[in-house]
Short mmCIF file of C-alpha atoms in Angstrom, two decimals:
data_model
loop_
_atom_site.label_atom_id
_atom_site.label_comp_id
_atom_site.label_asym_id
_atom_site.label_seq_id
_atom_site.Cartn_x
_atom_site.Cartn_y
_atom_site.Cartn_z
CA LYS A 1 0.00 0.00 0.00
CA GLN A 2 1.30 3.42 -0.97
CA GLU A 3 2.22 5.63 2.00
CA VAL A 4 2.66 9.38 1.46
CA THR A 5 4.32 11.57 4.09
CA GLN A 6 4.58 15.34 4.17
CA ILE A 7 7.05 17.25 6.27
CA PRO A 8 6.70 19.62 8.03
CA ALA A 9 3.09 19.37 9.19
CA ALA A 10 2.96 23.14 9.70
CA LEU A 11 5.08 26.09 8.70
CA SER A 12 4.94 29.78 9.59
CA VAL A 13 7.09 32.28 7.70
CA PRO A 14 7.25 36.06 7.25
CA GLU A 15 6.06 37.50 3.98
CA GLY A 16 8.67 37.40 1.22
CA GLU A 17 10.42 34.28 2.43
CA ASN A 18 10.69 31.25 0.14
CA LEU A 19 8.76 28.13 1.11
CA VAL A 20 9.99 24.55 0.81
CA LEU A 21 7.47 21.75 1.28
CA ASN A 22 8.50 18.11 1.22
CA CYS A 23 6.65 14.98 0.17
CA SER A 24 7.86 11.37 0.25
CA PHE A 25 6.20 8.17 -0.96
CA THR A 26 7.02 4.52 -0.42
CA ASP A 27 6.22 2.94 -3.81
CA SER A 28 8.08 4.50 -6.74
CA ALA A 29 5.81 2.85 -9.32
CA ILE A 30 3.69 5.95 -9.75
CA TYR A 31 2.10 7.43 -12.85
CA ASN A 32 2.31 11.04 -11.72
CA LEU A 33 2.45 13.28 -8.66
CA GLN A 34 0.20 16.24 -8.01
CA TRP A 35 0.32 19.16 -5.59
CA PHE A 36 -2.98 20.60 -4.37
CA ARG A 37 -3.95 23.61 -2.32
CA GLN A 38 -6.81 23.45 0.17
CA ASP A 39 -8.29 26.50 1.86
CA PRO A 40 -10.29 26.07 5.08
CA GLY A 41 -13.71 24.60 4.35
CA LYS A 42 -12.98 24.36 0.65
CA GLY A 43 -12.23 21.63 -1.85
CA LEU A 44 -8.94 20.91 -3.57
CA THR A 45 -7.32 23.15 -6.15
CA SER A 46 -4.71 21.53 -8.36
CA LEU A 47 -1.45 23.51 -8.48
CA LEU A 48 1.03 21.39 -10.38
CA LEU A 49 1.10 17.93 -11.91
CA ILE A 50 4.38 16.16 -12.67
CA GLN A 51 4.37 13.09 -14.87
CA SER A 52 6.59 10.21 -13.74
CA SER A 53 8.92 10.85 -16.67
CA GLN A 54 9.43 14.50 -15.70
CA ARG A 55 11.87 15.97 -13.18
CA GLU A 56 10.11 19.25 -12.48
CA GLN A 57 7.18 21.48 -13.32
CA THR A 58 6.84 25.24 -12.93
CA SER A 59 3.93 27.65 -12.76
CA GLY A 60 4.58 31.26 -11.83
CA ARG A 61 6.10 31.36 -8.35
CA LEU A 62 5.62 27.63 -7.92
CA ASN A 63 8.15 24.95 -8.80
CA ALA A 64 7.81 21.26 -8.05
CA SER A 65 10.52 18.65 -8.44
CA LEU A 66 10.20 14.90 -8.58
CA ASP A 67 12.80 12.23 -7.84
CA LYS A 68 10.81 9.07 -8.47
CA SER A 69 13.62 6.65 -7.70
CA SER A 70 14.08 8.04 -4.20
CA GLY A 71 10.36 8.60 -3.67
CA ARG A 72 10.53 12.35 -3.10
CA SER A 73 9.00 15.56 -4.34
CA THR A 74 9.53 19.13 -3.23
CA LEU A 75 7.28 22.13 -3.78
CA TYR A 76 9.01 25.51 -3.79
CA ILE A 77 7.01 28.71 -3.46
CA ALA A 78 9.06 31.83 -4.13
CA ALA A 79 8.54 35.18 -2.40
CA SER A 80 5.62 34.04 -0.25
CA GLN A 81 2.57 36.24 0.25
CA PRO A 82 -0.18 36.18 2.90
CA GLY A 83 -2.52 34.84 0.23
CA ASP A 84 -0.37 31.71 0.04
CA SER A 85 -1.61 30.72 3.50
CA ALA A 86 -3.38 27.38 3.07
CA THR A 87 -2.83 23.65 3.41
CA TYR A 88 -0.77 22.05 0.65
CA LEU A 89 -1.39 18.42 -0.18
CA CYS A 90 0.77 16.05 -2.18
CA ALA A 91 -0.86 13.12 -3.99
CA VAL A 92 0.64 10.28 -6.00
CA ARG A 93 -1.24 8.52 -8.76
CA ASP A 94 -0.99 4.82 -9.41
CA ASP A 95 -3.39 4.10 -12.24
CA TYR A 96 -6.71 5.71 -11.23
CA LYS A 97 -6.29 6.06 -7.48
CA LEU A 98 -4.81 9.10 -5.72
CA SER A 99 -2.96 8.56 -2.45
CA PHE A 100 -2.59 11.73 -0.39
CA GLY A 101 -0.29 12.95 2.31
CA ALA A 102 -1.73 14.65 5.40
CA GLY A 103 -0.63 18.05 4.15
CA THR A 104 1.52 20.97 5.26
CA THR A 105 -0.36 23.93 6.71
CA VAL A 106 1.36 27.17 5.74
CA THR A 107 0.92 30.54 7.41
CA VAL A 108 2.53 33.57 5.80
CA ARG A 109 2.73 36.49 8.24
CA ALA A 110 2.32 39.99 6.85
CA GLY B 1 -18.38 25.39 -17.56
CA ALA B 2 -19.73 24.02 -14.30
CA GLY B 3 -17.41 22.07 -12.07
CA VAL B 4 -18.15 19.18 -9.75
CA SER B 5 -20.90 20.04 -7.31
CA GLN B 6 -21.82 18.35 -4.06
CA THR B 7 -24.89 18.63 -1.87
CA PRO B 8 -25.44 19.33 0.89
CA SER B 9 -22.36 21.38 1.79
CA ASN B 10 -22.93 20.56 5.44
CA LYS B 11 -24.87 17.75 7.08
CA VAL B 12 -25.41 17.28 10.80
CA THR B 13 -27.04 14.07 11.92
CA GLU B 14 -27.46 11.96 15.01
CA LYS B 15 -25.71 8.70 15.68
CA GLY B 16 -27.61 5.81 14.16
CA LYS B 17 -29.32 7.84 11.42
CA TYR B 18 -29.10 7.27 7.66
CA VAL B 19 -27.57 9.91 5.36
CA GLU B 20 -27.20 10.43 1.64
CA LEU B 21 -24.55 12.62 0.04
CA ARG B 22 -24.89 13.67 -3.57
CA CYS B 23 -22.29 14.37 -6.25
CA ASP B 24 -22.89 15.96 -9.66
CA PRO B 25 -19.83 15.40 -11.84
CA ILE B 26 -18.68 17.54 -14.71
CA SER B 27 -20.96 16.93 -17.67
CA GLY B 28 -19.69 14.13 -19.89
CA HIS B 29 -17.24 12.73 -17.37
CA THR B 30 -17.56 8.96 -17.22
CA ALA B 31 -15.34 8.39 -14.18
CA LEU B 32 -16.35 9.40 -10.65
CA TYR B 33 -14.50 9.01 -7.37
CA TRP B 34 -15.38 9.39 -3.70
CA TYR B 35 -12.77 10.24 -1.06
CA ARG B 36 -13.07 10.85 2.67
CA GLN B 37 -10.99 13.40 4.54
CA SER B 38 -10.86 13.16 8.32
CA LEU B 39 -9.70 16.11 10.39
CA GLY B 40 -5.97 16.71 9.98
CA GLN B 41 -5.59 13.98 7.36
CA GLY B 42 -5.35 13.82 3.61
CA PRO B 43 -8.25 12.45 1.58
CA GLU B 44 -8.57 8.67 1.45
CA PHE B 45 -9.97 6.78 -1.52
CA LEU B 46 -13.38 5.19 -1.05
CA ILE B 47 -14.78 4.11 -4.42
CA TYR B 48 -14.30 4.56 -8.17
CA PHE B 49 -17.10 4.39 -10.76
CA GLN B 50 -16.60 3.90 -14.46
CA GLY B 51 -19.97 4.64 -15.98
CA THR B 52 -22.72 3.05 -13.88
CA GLY B 53 -20.58 0.36 -12.29
CA ALA B 54 -18.24 0.45 -9.33
CA ALA B 55 -14.84 -0.48 -10.75
CA ASP B 56 -13.19 -0.44 -7.33
CA ASP B 57 -14.96 -0.17 -3.96
CA SER B 58 -12.02 -1.40 -1.91
CA GLY B 59 -11.83 1.83 0.10
CA LEU B 60 -15.32 1.61 1.60
CA PRO B 61 -14.65 1.07 5.31
CA ASN B 62 -17.50 -1.38 6.00
CA ASP B 63 -20.90 -2.53 4.79
CA ARG B 64 -22.65 0.54 6.26
CA PHE B 65 -21.27 2.49 3.31
CA PHE B 66 -22.74 2.12 -0.15
CA ALA B 67 -22.61 4.23 -3.30
CA VAL B 68 -24.63 4.19 -6.51
CA ARG B 69 -24.50 5.85 -9.90
CA PRO B 70 -27.57 4.48 -11.67
CA GLU B 71 -27.44 6.54 -14.86
CA GLY B 72 -23.71 7.07 -15.10
CA SER B 73 -23.88 10.70 -14.04
CA VAL B 74 -25.00 11.73 -10.53
CA SER B 75 -23.72 9.58 -7.68
CA THR B 76 -25.05 9.14 -4.16
CA LEU B 77 -22.99 7.97 -1.22
CA LYS B 78 -25.19 6.32 1.38
CA ILE B 79 -24.23 5.74 5.00
CA GLN B 80 -26.42 3.61 7.25
CA ARG B 81 -26.43 3.63 11.06
CA THR B 82 -24.01 6.53 11.21
CA GLU B 83 -21.32 6.57 13.87
CA ARG B 84 -19.38 9.49 15.34
CA GLY B 85 -16.28 8.18 13.57
CA ASP B 86 -17.97 8.79 10.22
CA SER B 87 -17.63 12.53 10.79
CA ALA B 88 -15.42 13.85 7.99
CA VAL B 89 -15.44 15.79 4.75
CA TYR B 90 -16.59 13.63 1.85
CA LEU B 91 -15.04 14.70 -1.44
CA CYS B 92 -16.17 13.75 -4.91
CA ALA B 93 -14.05 13.98 -8.05
CA SER B 94 -14.67 13.25 -11.70
CA SER B 95 -12.50 12.73 -14.75
CA SER B 96 -13.28 12.56 -18.43
CA SER B 97 -12.68 8.88 -19.04
CA GLY B 98 -11.09 7.44 -15.93
CA GLY B 99 -7.76 5.71 -15.82
CA ARG B 100 -5.07 8.34 -15.54
CA ASP B 101 -7.05 11.44 -16.55
CA THR B 102 -6.90 14.46 -14.29
CA GLN B 103 -9.42 14.32 -11.44
CA TYR B 104 -11.42 17.47 -10.70
CA PHE B 105 -12.65 17.82 -7.15
CA GLY B 106 -15.88 19.21 -5.76
CA PRO B 107 -16.08 21.41 -2.63
CA GLY B 108 -17.01 18.47 -0.41
CA THR B 109 -19.75 17.69 2.09
CA ARG B 110 -18.88 18.14 5.74
CA LEU B 111 -20.67 15.40 7.71
CA THR B 112 -20.97 15.74 11.48
CA VAL B 113 -22.41 12.86 13.47
CA LEU B 114 -23.48 13.87 16.96
#
């Protein structure tokens, strides 16, 4: 069974600092890996999707890397803003099923 | 176009009662998924529909949980004899043809069992 772990569980940084969120998974036989954002009481918003054959994916201030062989992914958020405060979830895809980590809750202080 | 919608957004019930949670997928999407997210945890897979049939229901925790999708569109998750441990956010997702297509999530239904 795929196990996904996210470290740290919570993070508080001052505005403007770069964020580094980590995700690890136990079974490297994945199809892709996806990073989601979840705001309190809301559903999931997809941020970045990295195919298993890719090493990284970028969108604006967001950059995600994938090292499938070691079972790790990192989400970088540059120049954080208070609006980046949310919970960030990592999910790995093996065929049709998504397996999620518990998330990292980020607070960006103004 | 419209995304995945779920109703109700919140449901409060008493222990032992029966509840139904509804999911309206994106129009034309043949694949539909249910996940459950307990407080402080990531979503956990419950069931996957391809068309009208459940292709994988291995995530349903016990026989009190049942889901249907009779016409291959709307799905209903049914929970009998609810327990306090069933309290969670129930998320629905759909994708265009299943398999490895991108899953689009609804806002979820927050179920509270008193």
